[in-house]
Amino acid sequence: MTTLLADPQLHAQAAQGVQSAAWLLIAFPLAGAAILLLGGRRTDKWGHLLGVAMSLASFVVGVAVFVSMLGQPGTGRSRVVHLYQWVSVGSFKADMNLLIDPLSISFVLLITGVGSLIHIYSIGYMSHDPDRRRFFAYLNLFVAAMLLLVLADNYLSLYVGWEGVGLASYLLIGFWQHKPSAAAAAKKAFIVNRVGDFGLSVAIMLMFATFGSVSFQDVFGHASQASHGTITAIGLLLLLGACGKSAQLPLQSWLLDAMEGPTPVSALIHAATMVTAGVYLVVRSHAIFELSPEARLLVMIVGAATLIAGAIIGCAKDDIKKALAGSTMSQIGYMMLAAGIGKAGYVFAIAHLIAHGFFKAGLFLGAGSIMHGMNDDVDMRKFGGLRKVMPITFATFGLGYLAIIGFPGLSGWWTKDGIIDAAFEKGGTSGQILGWTALIGAGITAYYMSRVMFMTFFGERRWDEDVHPHESPQVMTIPLILLALGSIAAGAFLIAGDRFANFLAPVIGAPQVAHKLITPYTGVVFVLMVAGVAIAYVQYLRRPVPRTAPAGSFPVVAARKDLYGDALNESLLMRPGQWLTRLTVYFDSRTVDGLVNGVAAFVGGTSGRVRRLQTGYVRSYALSMFFGAALIVGALLLVRL
Amino acid sequence: MTGHYLVLSAILFTIGGVGVLIRRNAIVIFMCVELMLNATNLAFVSFSRMHGTLDGQIIAFFVMVVAAAEVVVGLAIIMAIFRSRKSSSVDDANLLKY
């Protein structure tokens, strides 16, 4: 409780100076999206330039805010920018506020920085697409929504951003909606995300019912007074939301299909930023998770299971983007695992998230550069020997590759080793299990990434005859180079000297045990990494790679089919759902309709017989009137007597 | 004494009622209806006399006024039917049925 009270997140001051202009962070890309979408074809000529400018402007504001934050004392860095009162109904109040603290500004810099590079890259990548303007409008919309997500100071505003990035993701996955597969993938992503969003929305309702408020300040400040069951329920519901957005088991199935979208989208949304929103949610809500060991344990289990499942799927995919998507799942599993460990893990979760933002965005953009040169082919079996013809792509992809497998000194080594150590330091049997899972995952990571590397850039050339690979234009290679620099340096910059841990400490607390760079497991990780690379070397470099995929053993087939995730969803959810609808249709047509039709037939049939009384003979009417009158008179007499 | 008038009224009403029920000629039925109306008028006036009030007599006047108006409309309808069908039998005008 003392640490909570010392948490400056709970009593943030009003922002001043350049920080009070932080609303411009969101306003720039939002204005860009509005102009491009409302302006229509008139903006086709310069639309992409406006999109890039708006993203860069947002980045400049982000840097200015960050610099001014560095000038403030370490514990007073949480500032609130009050924009306006959004909802005020009875006791329920929700303000549109921006919370600027070390955690949110880290995300702001990642989103706008990597986002701007991807915007620039997209100028070249989408140059032949007639709908390039619409593409940039959606990208700007995404950046605005993502910034709202990380800058919100209450769960309701966060939810707006959360849904906003979901919408942008849907629009961008289905950007080439004339392809049925892209349209289906967009729908799948949206629907699977609904399941997670449902969890988040119920969590927010539960918070309001428990605390009477949805702001971070009130919820975290009073979390310790709520019952343990309530806090655990909120934690589990938040985890459900995080699983949907971050493609964690059991809501992972949409991410691999999401690769139908243009490659810059896969880099920005489905690798660097949006899919990490779940990790942000868990770390931001650490006050809740710290009170519920059960919820935290489940976070760790989900993370560990996903990191292995994603890695296994990544091993079997021949589609370069899907192999990278499996890898994204796996790396976010690492982040989730770290976020579940607690204070010792948060900083590594966020550091790995940022490092991953650099190297995975670089890898995806590299894959896009390769596709650009290979007539949009994604089948790695038709690549091979590209290092000579695409030297810059090869170098940058290679650096991203070394970073992700955890080659000593590069980004991934600093952050991933930190996660593995934190898992072992957690202690107990669960710590051992989680630690070894993360270790084995690191070995598999080295294997599948080496496989991608060898099949794409080394070996003999297995290209189709009409393919003439070439290096991409500078507008695409310069972002690649900048991201590669991030892949090299981000990890060391963040982790060395506990720089990032000290920066984030006011928000998420400091780890109890100081992080040691070299631990007993460092060597094990390195050995497993070398083993993974060596196996891939033997399988894919020493032996020729067949152009058509071999039949494969059972595990290979399972991994190619995403470990039967879709089959599971189909048999557990889709088919019973269809049966249910069929049953209700049957019930409706037989029982409900039967009842209604039966009553109508009864009334119709009876009146068909009764109407025969209407003979048209006036005298018979007079007789019935007579009898009626006699009846009434008789009844009156009877009552009177 | 007034009791005899009531008996007469009842007899006239019954004759009118039976006439309405068994006769086919519209004019005759119409006359029978008038007979029934006048039987009720007689009853009204008799009761008025019995109770020593004017209410019954006033209602009798109302009945006469309404009956006069009814005769005008009714005879006009009968005339119209007779012109188109060359018959005043109510059994012939039986088109409005099931």
XYZ file of C-alpha atoms in Angstrom:
739
model
C 0.000 0.000 0.000
C 2.853 2.348 0.759
C 4.262 1.861 -2.682
C 0.861 2.625 -4.116
C 0.603 5.876 -2.221
C 4.051 6.831 -3.341
C 2.932 6.147 -6.886
C 2.875 9.557 -8.568
C 0.416 8.150 -11.079
C -2.123 8.591 -8.289
C -1.656 12.309 -7.843
C -0.547 13.677 -11.144
C -0.214 17.416 -11.507
C -1.661 19.532 -14.262
C 0.642 19.794 -17.223
C 2.318 23.067 -18.060
C 4.368 24.516 -20.867
C 4.935 22.378 -23.914
C 3.244 19.433 -22.221
C -0.097 21.236 -22.186
C 0.075 21.098 -25.977
C 0.188 17.304 -25.858
C -3.285 17.147 -27.373
C -1.559 18.004 -30.643
C -0.086 14.481 -30.551
C -3.519 13.089 -31.345
C -4.862 16.097 -33.204
C -2.262 15.979 -36.006
C -2.870 12.428 -37.268
C -6.605 12.742 -36.618
C -6.730 15.875 -38.757
C -4.698 14.074 -41.415
C -7.156 11.177 -41.476
C -10.141 13.557 -41.601
C -8.723 15.649 -44.444
C -7.751 12.617 -46.515
C -11.025 10.779 -45.997
C -13.301 13.789 -46.483
C -11.174 15.372 -49.207
C -11.596 12.361 -51.453
C -9.897 12.098 -54.814
C -8.905 15.784 -54.768
C -6.229 14.913 -52.245
C -4.835 11.977 -54.239
C -1.806 13.881 -55.485
C -0.414 14.994 -52.129
C -2.333 12.762 -49.712
C 0.625 10.530 -48.872
C 2.817 13.563 -48.139
C 0.194 14.983 -45.766
C -0.048 11.630 -44.009
C 3.713 11.481 -43.486
C 3.826 15.130 -42.385
C 1.098 14.619 -39.801
C 2.823 11.554 -38.392
C 6.169 13.380 -38.248
C 4.526 16.426 -36.613
C 3.136 14.145 -33.959
C 6.603 12.653 -33.460
C 8.119 16.140 -33.051
C 5.518 17.027 -30.407
C 6.251 13.702 -28.702
C 9.985 14.446 -28.595
C 9.322 17.956 -27.254
C 7.114 16.566 -24.487
C 9.717 13.897 -23.723
C 12.527 16.463 -23.481
C 10.502 18.691 -21.185
C 9.713 15.639 -19.044
C 13.413 14.874 -18.646
C 13.804 18.341 -17.166
C 11.438 17.486 -14.326
C 12.335 15.638 -11.129
C 12.019 11.859 -11.384
C 9.015 11.460 -9.112
C 6.979 14.376 -10.461
C 6.810 13.355 -14.085
C 3.161 12.356 -14.247
C 1.189 15.210 -15.709
C -2.448 15.427 -16.747
C -3.694 17.480 -19.663
C -7.374 18.203 -19.139
C -9.111 18.466 -22.490
C -12.801 18.523 -21.661
C -15.427 16.807 -19.569
C -16.762 14.039 -21.704
C -19.509 12.334 -19.691
C -21.219 13.595 -16.551
C -24.284 11.567 -15.616
C -25.201 11.430 -11.942
C -22.223 10.075 -10.064
C -20.555 8.855 -13.245
C -17.912 11.146 -14.645
C -15.442 10.589 -17.416
C -13.038 13.294 -18.480
C -11.160 13.397 -21.729
C -7.722 13.736 -20.151
C -4.278 12.871 -21.383
C -1.921 11.282 -18.888
C 1.708 12.037 -19.652
C 4.084 9.889 -17.672
C 7.228 7.897 -18.449
C 5.218 4.828 -19.491
C 2.900 6.628 -21.879
C 5.662 8.773 -23.379
C 7.709 5.623 -24.120
C 4.790 4.347 -26.166
C 4.216 7.746 -27.771
C 7.808 7.828 -29.023
C 7.592 4.219 -30.281
C 4.272 4.746 -32.041
C 5.085 8.068 -33.663
C 8.754 7.227 -34.328
C 8.365 3.760 -35.848
C 5.000 4.878 -37.251
C 6.604 7.770 -39.128
C 9.295 5.505 -40.579
C 6.610 3.109 -41.775
C 4.632 6.021 -43.236
C 7.711 7.057 -45.221
C 8.337 3.471 -46.340
C 4.719 3.191 -47.476
C 5.202 6.046 -49.957
C 7.439 3.712 -51.923
C 5.667 0.444 -51.145
C 2.209 1.689 -52.108
C 3.360 3.908 -55.003
C 1.588 1.754 -57.602
C -1.647 1.438 -55.657
C -4.482 3.666 -56.915
C -5.856 3.897 -53.372
C -2.665 5.129 -51.728
C -4.443 8.192 -50.265
C -7.012 6.021 -48.491
C -4.189 3.879 -47.146
C -2.494 6.885 -45.561
C -5.803 8.117 -44.178
C -6.273 4.793 -42.378
C -2.653 4.794 -41.171
C -3.150 8.273 -39.674
C -6.404 7.151 -38.106
C -4.576 4.240 -36.567
C -1.811 6.436 -35.146
C -4.385 8.816 -33.607
C -6.365 5.963 -32.024
C -3.234 4.237 -30.723
C -2.009 7.478 -29.145
C -5.381 7.963 -27.468
C -5.111 4.398 -26.159
C -1.759 4.969 -24.465
C -2.404 8.572 -23.359
C -5.835 8.025 -21.776
C -6.001 8.633 -18.043
C -9.113 6.519 -17.561
C -10.341 3.192 -18.846
C -13.232 4.669 -20.809
C -11.022 6.881 -22.973
C -8.609 3.965 -23.270
C -11.507 1.879 -24.543
C -12.241 4.475 -27.232
C -8.642 4.204 -28.427
C -8.805 0.425 -28.056
C -11.807 0.230 -30.385
C -10.273 2.841 -32.675
C -7.170 0.737 -33.318
C -9.433 -2.276 -33.821
C -11.335 -0.358 -36.481
C -8.144 0.830 -38.177
C -6.794 -2.721 -38.068
C -10.005 -4.016 -39.675
C -9.912 -1.367 -42.402
C -6.245 -1.986 -43.174
C -6.320 -5.796 -43.143
C -9.200 -5.565 -45.613
C -7.536 -2.764 -47.550
C -7.506 -4.886 -50.717
C -11.096 -5.834 -50.107
C -11.522 -7.075 -53.657
C -9.583 -10.151 -52.533
C -12.065 -12.439 -50.735
C -9.281 -13.745 -48.493
C -8.454 -10.199 -47.317
C -12.101 -9.392 -46.655
C -12.493 -12.624 -44.678
C -9.297 -11.983 -42.710
C -10.496 -8.489 -41.783
C -13.792 -9.861 -40.553
C -12.037 -12.606 -38.620
C -9.732 -10.107 -36.909
C -12.682 -7.914 -35.998
C -14.829 -10.735 -34.667
C -12.087 -12.414 -32.626
C -11.212 -9.005 -31.200
C -14.843 -8.536 -30.176
C -14.415 -11.423 -27.743
C -11.507 -9.667 -26.090
C -13.189 -6.262 -26.201
C -16.164 -7.810 -24.448
C -13.835 -8.779 -21.597
C -12.398 -5.284 -21.385
C -15.816 -3.638 -21.415
C -17.106 -5.909 -18.646
C -13.945 -5.152 -16.665
C -14.660 -1.421 -17.011
C -18.265 -1.912 -15.891
C -17.086 -3.944 -12.925
C -14.641 -1.178 -12.000
C -17.424 1.382 -12.100
C -19.686 -0.841 -10.011
C -16.912 -1.418 -7.470
C -15.114 1.915 -7.300
C -17.694 4.320 -8.762
C -15.083 5.586 -11.190
C -13.082 4.378 -14.169
C -10.089 6.710 -13.900
C -6.690 5.113 -13.301
C -6.219 7.319 -10.247
C -9.393 6.189 -8.465
C -9.262 2.539 -9.521
C -5.622 1.976 -8.558
C -5.925 4.102 -5.416
C -8.839 2.105 -4.055
C -7.942 -1.287 -5.505
C -6.659 -2.586 -2.174
C -10.036 -1.885 -0.538
C -12.003 -4.057 -2.955
C -12.562 -7.733 -2.244
C -10.014 -10.187 -3.540
C -12.596 -11.903 -5.747
C -13.550 -8.644 -7.441
C -9.950 -7.698 -8.135
C -9.234 -11.167 -9.539
C -12.327 -10.918 -11.753
C -11.242 -7.510 -13.056
C -7.742 -8.857 -13.660
C -9.004 -11.891 -15.595
C -11.359 -9.764 -17.693
C -8.535 -7.348 -18.498
C -6.443 -10.369 -19.472
C -9.217 -11.503 -21.828
C -9.113 -8.072 -23.457
C -5.333 -8.225 -23.685
C -5.481 -11.729 -25.234
C -7.793 -10.521 -27.987
C -5.764 -7.473 -28.929
C -2.361 -9.091 -28.519
C -3.226 -12.375 -30.265
C -2.482 -14.512 -27.213
C -3.937 -17.978 -26.695
C -6.836 -18.685 -26.979
C -7.663 -15.649 -29.151
C -4.584 -15.924 -31.366
C -6.200 -17.163 -34.564
C -6.728 -13.780 -36.248
C -3.122 -12.633 -36.368
C -1.843 -15.079 -38.992
C -4.724 -14.282 -41.326
C -4.176 -10.569 -40.727
C -1.089 -10.868 -42.941
C -3.491 -10.415 -45.871
C -3.113 -6.679 -45.336
C -0.398 -4.602 -47.031
C 3.027 -5.308 -45.498
C 3.514 -1.844 -43.875
C 0.288 -2.549 -41.993
C 1.676 -5.848 -40.769
C 4.785 -3.994 -39.630
C 3.044 -1.108 -37.871
C -0.138 -2.624 -36.495
C 0.451 -6.349 -36.345
C 4.033 -6.283 -35.124
C 5.222 -3.016 -33.609
C 2.305 -1.283 -31.936
C -1.311 -2.433 -31.834
C -0.723 -6.049 -30.888
C 1.375 -4.866 -27.971
C -1.579 -2.904 -26.551
C -2.468 -5.939 -24.419
C 0.959 -5.799 -22.770
C 0.438 -2.083 -22.167
C -2.946 -2.795 -20.596
C -1.497 -5.372 -18.202
C 1.465 -3.195 -17.220
C -0.694 -0.086 -16.863
C -3.098 -2.037 -14.634
C -0.240 -3.440 -12.539
C -1.890 -2.163 -9.354
C -4.740 -4.605 -9.998
C -2.576 -7.539 -11.024
C -0.255 -7.091 -8.052
C -3.229 -7.657 -5.748
C -4.266 -10.878 -7.450
C -1.606 -13.599 -7.728
C -4.151 -15.838 -9.489
C -4.708 -13.375 -12.317
C -0.967 -12.829 -12.603
C -0.295 -16.542 -12.775
C -2.773 -16.843 -15.625
C -1.078 -13.947 -17.432
C 2.216 -15.836 -17.172
C 0.681 -19.125 -18.316
C -0.947 -17.447 -21.315
C 2.333 -15.744 -22.185
C 4.394 -18.916 -21.879
C 1.901 -21.031 -23.850
C 1.700 -18.443 -26.612
C 5.439 -17.979 -26.878
C 5.873 -21.713 -27.531
C 2.820 -22.021 -29.823
C 3.805 -18.985 -31.891
C 7.368 -20.219 -32.224
C 6.235 -23.681 -33.366
C 3.871 -22.170 -35.944
C 6.677 -19.914 -37.160
C 8.845 -22.979 -37.814
C 6.573 -24.509 -40.432
C 5.291 -21.579 -42.464
C 6.619 -21.109 -45.988
C 4.892 -17.730 -46.296
C 7.521 -15.255 -45.075
C 4.919 -12.929 -43.557
C 3.179 -15.756 -41.713
C 6.483 -17.015 -40.353
C 7.099 -13.503 -39.025
C 3.521 -13.350 -37.679
C 4.084 -16.561 -35.703
C 7.241 -14.950 -34.393
C 5.270 -11.831 -33.367
C 2.843 -13.996 -31.395
C 5.781 -15.674 -29.730
C 7.585 -12.433 -28.846
C 4.408 -10.901 -27.407
C 4.114 -14.096 -25.380
C 7.511 -13.184 -23.878
C 6.213 -9.710 -23.037
C 3.055 -11.118 -21.441
C 5.146 -13.556 -19.436
C 7.306 -10.687 -18.207
C 4.284 -8.525 -17.439
C 2.826 -11.356 -15.353
C 5.983 -11.840 -13.291
C 5.478 -8.529 -11.518
C 7.826 -5.728 -10.588
C 10.861 -7.704 -11.724
C 9.372 -8.128 -15.193
C 7.536 -4.926 -16.137
C 10.577 -3.043 -17.295
C 11.690 -5.969 -19.463
C 8.193 -6.368 -20.868
C 8.192 -2.737 -22.003
C 11.853 -2.780 -23.061
C 11.317 -5.938 -25.104
C 8.187 -4.359 -26.539
C 10.158 -1.327 -27.735
C 13.104 -3.364 -28.998
C 10.647 -5.719 -30.721
C 8.945 -2.670 -32.234
C 12.211 -1.827 -33.930
C 13.455 -5.209 -35.091
C 10.091 -6.732 -36.002
C 9.030 -3.610 -37.898
C 12.407 -3.816 -39.640
C 11.911 -7.495 -40.453
C 8.408 -6.938 -41.802
C 9.456 -3.956 -43.878
C 12.373 -6.064 -45.100
C 9.896 -8.777 -46.083
C 7.900 -6.078 -47.871
C 11.023 -4.952 -49.689
C 11.645 -8.552 -50.791
C 8.038 -8.931 -51.956
C 8.401 -5.647 -53.828
C 11.300 -7.160 -55.755
C 9.718 -10.609 -56.205
C 6.376 -9.598 -57.764
C 4.558 -9.780 -54.410
C 5.409 -13.440 -53.924
C 5.571 -14.487 -50.279
C 6.590 -18.137 -50.690
C 10.094 -18.495 -49.297
C 10.561 -21.684 -51.285
C 10.723 -19.499 -54.377
C 13.279 -17.101 -52.859
C 16.897 -17.979 -52.193
C 20.193 -16.270 -52.880
C 18.785 -12.773 -52.584
C 21.685 -11.347 -50.591
C 23.575 -10.408 -53.727
C 20.727 -8.616 -55.476
C 19.224 -6.888 -52.440
C 22.229 -5.971 -50.316
C 20.621 -3.243 -48.208
C 17.538 -5.321 -47.494
C 19.814 -8.240 -46.655
C 21.930 -6.200 -44.250
C 18.995 -4.618 -42.440
C 16.984 -7.857 -42.339
C 20.094 -9.613 -41.088
C 20.530 -7.142 -38.238
C 16.887 -7.536 -37.278
C 17.409 -11.311 -37.430
C 20.416 -11.168 -35.128
C 18.475 -8.904 -32.775
C 15.465 -11.218 -32.525
C 17.439 -14.410 -31.958
C 19.258 -12.675 -29.109
C 22.749 -12.421 -30.570
C 24.901 -11.018 -27.755
C 25.045 -7.249 -27.765
C 22.019 -6.625 -29.961
C 18.614 -5.480 -28.747
C 16.974 -8.854 -28.284
C 19.816 -10.189 -26.170
C 19.423 -7.424 -23.575
C 15.664 -7.591 -23.280
C 14.903 -11.287 -23.814
C 17.612 -12.463 -21.422
C 16.134 -10.083 -18.897
C 12.759 -11.782 -19.248
C 14.266 -15.264 -18.930
C 16.224 -14.237 -15.837
C 13.167 -12.606 -14.297
C 11.200 -15.837 -14.845
C 13.860 -17.901 -13.055
C 14.232 -15.291 -10.311
C 10.523 -15.599 -9.617
C 11.499 -18.820 -7.865
C 9.545 -21.950 -7.055
C 8.425 -24.661 -9.428
C 6.411 -22.246 -11.542
C 9.464 -20.030 -11.974
C 11.502 -23.025 -13.162
C 8.785 -24.128 -15.602
C 8.274 -20.645 -16.997
C 12.008 -20.002 -17.191
C 12.733 -23.212 -19.092
C 9.770 -22.540 -21.399
C 11.211 -19.146 -22.211
C 14.663 -20.711 -22.722
C 13.371 -23.357 -25.125
C 11.341 -20.669 -26.877
C 14.560 -18.731 -27.429
C 16.116 -21.793 -29.058
C 13.118 -22.287 -31.350
C 13.194 -18.567 -32.187
C 16.783 -18.941 -33.363
C 15.747 -21.943 -35.471
C 12.762 -20.473 -37.276
C 14.365 -17.086 -37.867
C 17.482 -18.770 -39.261
C 15.189 -20.810 -41.483
C 13.630 -17.609 -42.835
C 17.054 -16.059 -43.281
C 18.628 -19.043 -45.072
C 15.638 -19.768 -47.313
C 15.389 -16.126 -48.365
C 18.899 -14.807 -48.725
C 21.171 -17.849 -49.031
C 21.293 -21.034 -51.039
C 20.576 -21.405 -54.719
C 18.174 -19.120 -56.560
C 14.755 -20.759 -56.821
C 12.976 -17.811 -58.424
C 10.172 -18.048 -60.937
C 11.377 -17.369 -64.456
C 9.697 -13.989 -64.905
C 10.986 -12.602 -61.602
C 13.805 -10.084 -61.674
C 14.587 -9.090 -58.088
C 16.012 -5.637 -57.521
C 16.839 -3.447 -54.544
C 13.999 -1.201 -53.399
C 14.112 2.595 -53.830
C 15.702 4.799 -51.178
C 12.392 5.886 -49.718
C 12.029 2.271 -48.597
C 15.620 1.434 -47.699
C 16.276 4.468 -45.474
C 13.517 3.519 -42.983
C 14.961 -0.001 -43.072
C 18.404 1.329 -42.157
C 17.035 3.484 -39.325
C 15.053 0.561 -37.918
C 18.142 -1.641 -38.172
C 20.056 0.919 -36.093
C 17.258 0.682 -33.530
C 17.523 -3.118 -33.617
C 21.198 -2.852 -32.761
C 21.122 -0.165 -30.119
C 17.688 -0.006 -28.503
C 18.287 -2.891 -26.076
C 21.653 -1.691 -24.836
C 20.410 1.885 -24.598
C 17.423 0.869 -22.478
C 18.830 -1.877 -20.281
C 22.489 -0.958 -19.720
C 22.874 0.896 -16.445
C 19.215 0.297 -15.618
C 18.406 3.478 -17.536
C 14.905 2.404 -18.556
C 14.155 0.825 -15.179
C 14.955 4.115 -13.424
C 12.953 6.054 -15.991
C 9.859 3.894 -15.535
C 10.258 3.350 -11.788
C 7.932 6.222 -10.767
C 5.087 4.539 -12.650
C 5.578 0.807 -12.317
C 7.862 0.532 -9.315
C 11.465 -0.597 -9.199
C 12.482 -4.274 -9.267
C 13.450 -5.521 -5.817
C 16.528 -7.281 -7.135
C 18.924 -5.344 -9.317
C 19.240 -6.891 -12.739
C 22.510 -8.663 -13.433
C 23.681 -8.664 -17.020
C 25.440 -12.019 -16.979
C 23.605 -14.832 -15.189
C 24.005 -18.619 -15.231
C 21.324 -18.747 -17.898
C 23.081 -16.387 -20.301
C 25.312 -19.238 -21.398
C 22.413 -21.668 -21.732
C 20.510 -19.166 -23.878
C 23.559 -18.737 -26.091
C 24.053 -22.485 -26.486
C 20.378 -22.990 -27.367
C 20.555 -20.119 -29.855
C 23.626 -21.613 -31.560
C 21.910 -25.014 -31.599
C 18.818 -23.505 -33.246
C 20.904 -21.782 -35.905
C 22.923 -24.960 -36.482
C 19.853 -27.145 -37.024
C 18.451 -24.610 -39.462
C 21.834 -24.475 -41.191
C 21.893 -28.235 -41.674
C 18.279 -28.413 -42.853
C 18.048 -25.407 -45.121
C 21.572 -24.501 -46.220
C 23.459 -27.763 -46.451
C 20.551 -29.482 -48.166
C 18.727 -28.011 -51.161
C 15.303 -26.548 -50.400
C 12.569 -28.140 -52.547
C 10.365 -25.664 -54.406
C 7.216 -27.457 -53.335
C 6.718 -28.130 -49.669
C 7.306 -31.793 -48.708
C 4.412 -33.643 -47.097
C 5.924 -33.349 -43.653
C 5.436 -35.294 -40.467
C 2.523 -34.848 -38.089
C 4.035 -31.965 -36.054
C 4.974 -30.093 -39.240
C 1.469 -30.461 -40.676
C -0.008 -29.360 -37.348
C 2.194 -26.282 -37.256
C 1.343 -25.430 -40.864
C -2.304 -25.489 -39.848
C -1.639 -23.085 -36.941
C -1.683 -26.002 -34.461
C -5.311 -26.635 -35.427
C -6.393 -23.367 -33.834
C -8.942 -22.726 -36.561
C -10.173 -26.334 -36.456
C -10.610 -26.000 -32.705
C -12.563 -22.772 -33.037
C -14.615 -24.353 -35.776
C -15.533 -27.487 -33.860
C -15.941 -25.848 -30.439
C -17.619 -22.590 -31.385
C -18.639 -22.338 -35.020
C -20.395 -25.692 -35.513
C -22.297 -25.644 -32.200
C -23.271 -22.080 -33.077
C -24.583 -23.213 -36.426
C -26.490 -26.049 -34.780
C -27.953 -23.602 -32.341
C -29.157 -21.338 -35.127
C -30.582 -24.305 -37.011
C -32.374 -25.430 -33.864
C -33.849 -22.001 -33.285
C -34.884 -21.715 -36.927
C -36.576 -25.124 -36.639
C -38.265 -24.093 -33.383
C -39.339 -20.811 -34.954
C -40.775 -22.295 -38.128
C -42.438 -25.253 -36.463
C -43.523 -24.178 -33.011
C -43.913 -20.412 -33.136
C -45.111 -20.206 -36.711
C -47.267 -23.315 -36.164
C -48.998 -21.702 -33.201
C -49.653 -18.454 -35.022
C -50.794 -20.178 -38.223
C -52.961 -22.600 -36.222
C -54.830 -19.784 -34.479
C -55.329 -18.026 -37.794
C -56.639 -21.229 -39.435
C -59.002 -21.876 -36.526
C -60.450 -18.358 -36.685
C -60.674 -18.528 -40.478
C -62.359 -21.922 -40.504
C -64.851 -21.028 -37.790
C -65.838 -17.753 -39.381
C -66.198 -19.551 -42.731
C -68.918 -21.642 -41.154
C -70.485 -18.921 -39.047
C -70.853 -16.531 -41.966
C -73.435 -18.914 -43.468
C -75.849 -17.303 -41.009
C -75.694 -14.188 -43.169
C -78.359 -15.441 -45.618
C -79.465 -12.142 -47.121
C -83.131 -12.816 -46.098
C -84.363 -9.858 -44.114
C -86.972 -11.957 -42.352
C -84.370 -14.261 -40.853
C -82.520 -11.209 -39.525
C -85.776 -9.942 -38.076
C -86.334 -13.328 -36.420
C -82.880 -13.272 -34.852
C -83.498 -9.715 -33.681
C -86.756 -10.911 -32.183
C -85.100 -13.757 -30.374
C -82.345 -11.446 -29.200
C -84.843 -8.929 -27.877
C -86.800 -11.732 -26.202
C -83.584 -12.980 -24.661
C -82.718 -9.563 -23.275
C -86.220 -9.017 -21.913
C -86.162 -12.493 -20.389
C -82.776 -11.846 -18.816
C -83.908 -8.500 -17.408
C -87.017 -10.087 -15.917
C -84.929 -12.835 -14.415
C -82.525 -10.380 -12.826
C -85.299 -8.208 -11.490
C -86.901 -11.211 -9.890
C -108.955 0.853 -16.451
C -105.623 1.639 -18.002
C -104.772 -2.048 -17.728
C -107.039 -2.681 -20.744
C -105.088 -0.208 -22.799
C -101.910 -2.075 -21.972
C -103.492 -5.351 -23.059
C -104.569 -3.685 -26.305
C -101.052 -2.338 -26.733
C -99.601 -5.820 -26.244
C -102.039 -7.313 -28.742
C -101.212 -4.651 -31.353
C -97.449 -5.129 -30.774
C -97.732 -8.879 -31.197
C -99.749 -8.496 -34.420
C -97.110 -6.086 -35.737
C -94.241 -8.355 -34.694
C -95.791 -11.455 -36.281
C -96.498 -9.436 -39.403
C -92.853 -8.343 -39.662
C -91.688 -11.929 -39.273
C -94.050 -13.702 -41.663
C -94.916 -11.241 -44.428
C -92.777 -10.828 -47.563
C -94.140 -7.605 -48.977
C -91.953 -4.701 -47.894
C -94.881 -2.284 -47.687
C -96.805 -4.639 -45.398
C -93.708 -5.163 -43.224
C -93.374 -1.435 -43.039
C -96.991 -1.067 -41.927
C -96.416 -3.743 -39.294
C -93.407 -1.818 -37.996
C -95.649 1.260 -37.743
C -98.181 -0.856 -35.875
C -95.504 -1.893 -33.375
C -94.387 1.713 -32.925
C -97.928 2.845 -32.286
C -98.471 -0.024 -29.852
C -95.509 1.229 -27.849
C -96.884 4.780 -28.086
C -100.132 3.548 -26.635
C -98.238 1.845 -23.819
C -96.290 5.029 -23.114
C -99.392 7.144 -22.928
C -101.147 4.572 -20.722
C -98.249 4.528 -18.282
C -98.215 8.309 -18.344
C -101.841 8.299 -17.335
C -101.264 5.663 -14.669
C -98.438 7.572 -12.994
C -99.915 11.000 -13.543
C -96.769 12.347 -15.222
C -96.115 13.791 -18.682
C -92.935 11.832 -19.470
C -94.619 9.070 -21.451
C -96.601 11.507 -23.553
C -93.476 13.463 -24.443
C -91.694 10.291 -25.507
C -94.692 9.343 -27.607
C -94.288 12.612 -29.479
C -90.630 11.851 -30.051
C -91.506 8.417 -31.384
C -93.996 9.935 -33.805
C -91.404 12.400 -35.105
C -88.804 9.687 -35.584
C -91.352 7.356 -37.177
C -92.362 10.077 -39.634
C -88.732 10.585 -40.656
C -88.221 6.824 -40.887
C -91.223 6.468 -43.133
C -89.820 9.028 -45.528
C -86.462 7.256 -45.826
C -87.927 3.743 -45.744
C -90.519 4.384 -48.436
C -87.896 6.018 -50.631
C -85.709 2.898 -50.342
C -88.635 0.608 -51.091
C -89.489 2.717 -54.144
C -85.905 2.498 -55.388
C -85.846 -1.287 -54.938
C -89.182 -1.658 -56.641
C -88.020 0.378 -59.629
C -84.984 -1.792 -60.236
C -86.532 -5.199 -59.479
C -90.218 -4.788 -60.282
C -90.935 -6.396 -56.942
C -91.407 -5.288 -53.383
C -90.743 -8.714 -51.853
C -87.979 -8.532 -49.248
C -86.841 -12.037 -50.229
C -85.849 -10.771 -53.655
C -83.429 -8.221 -52.170
C -80.974 -10.797 -50.828
C -77.691 -9.910 -52.534
C -75.940 -8.699 -49.354
C -75.008 -12.058 -47.880
C -72.061 -14.348 -47.378
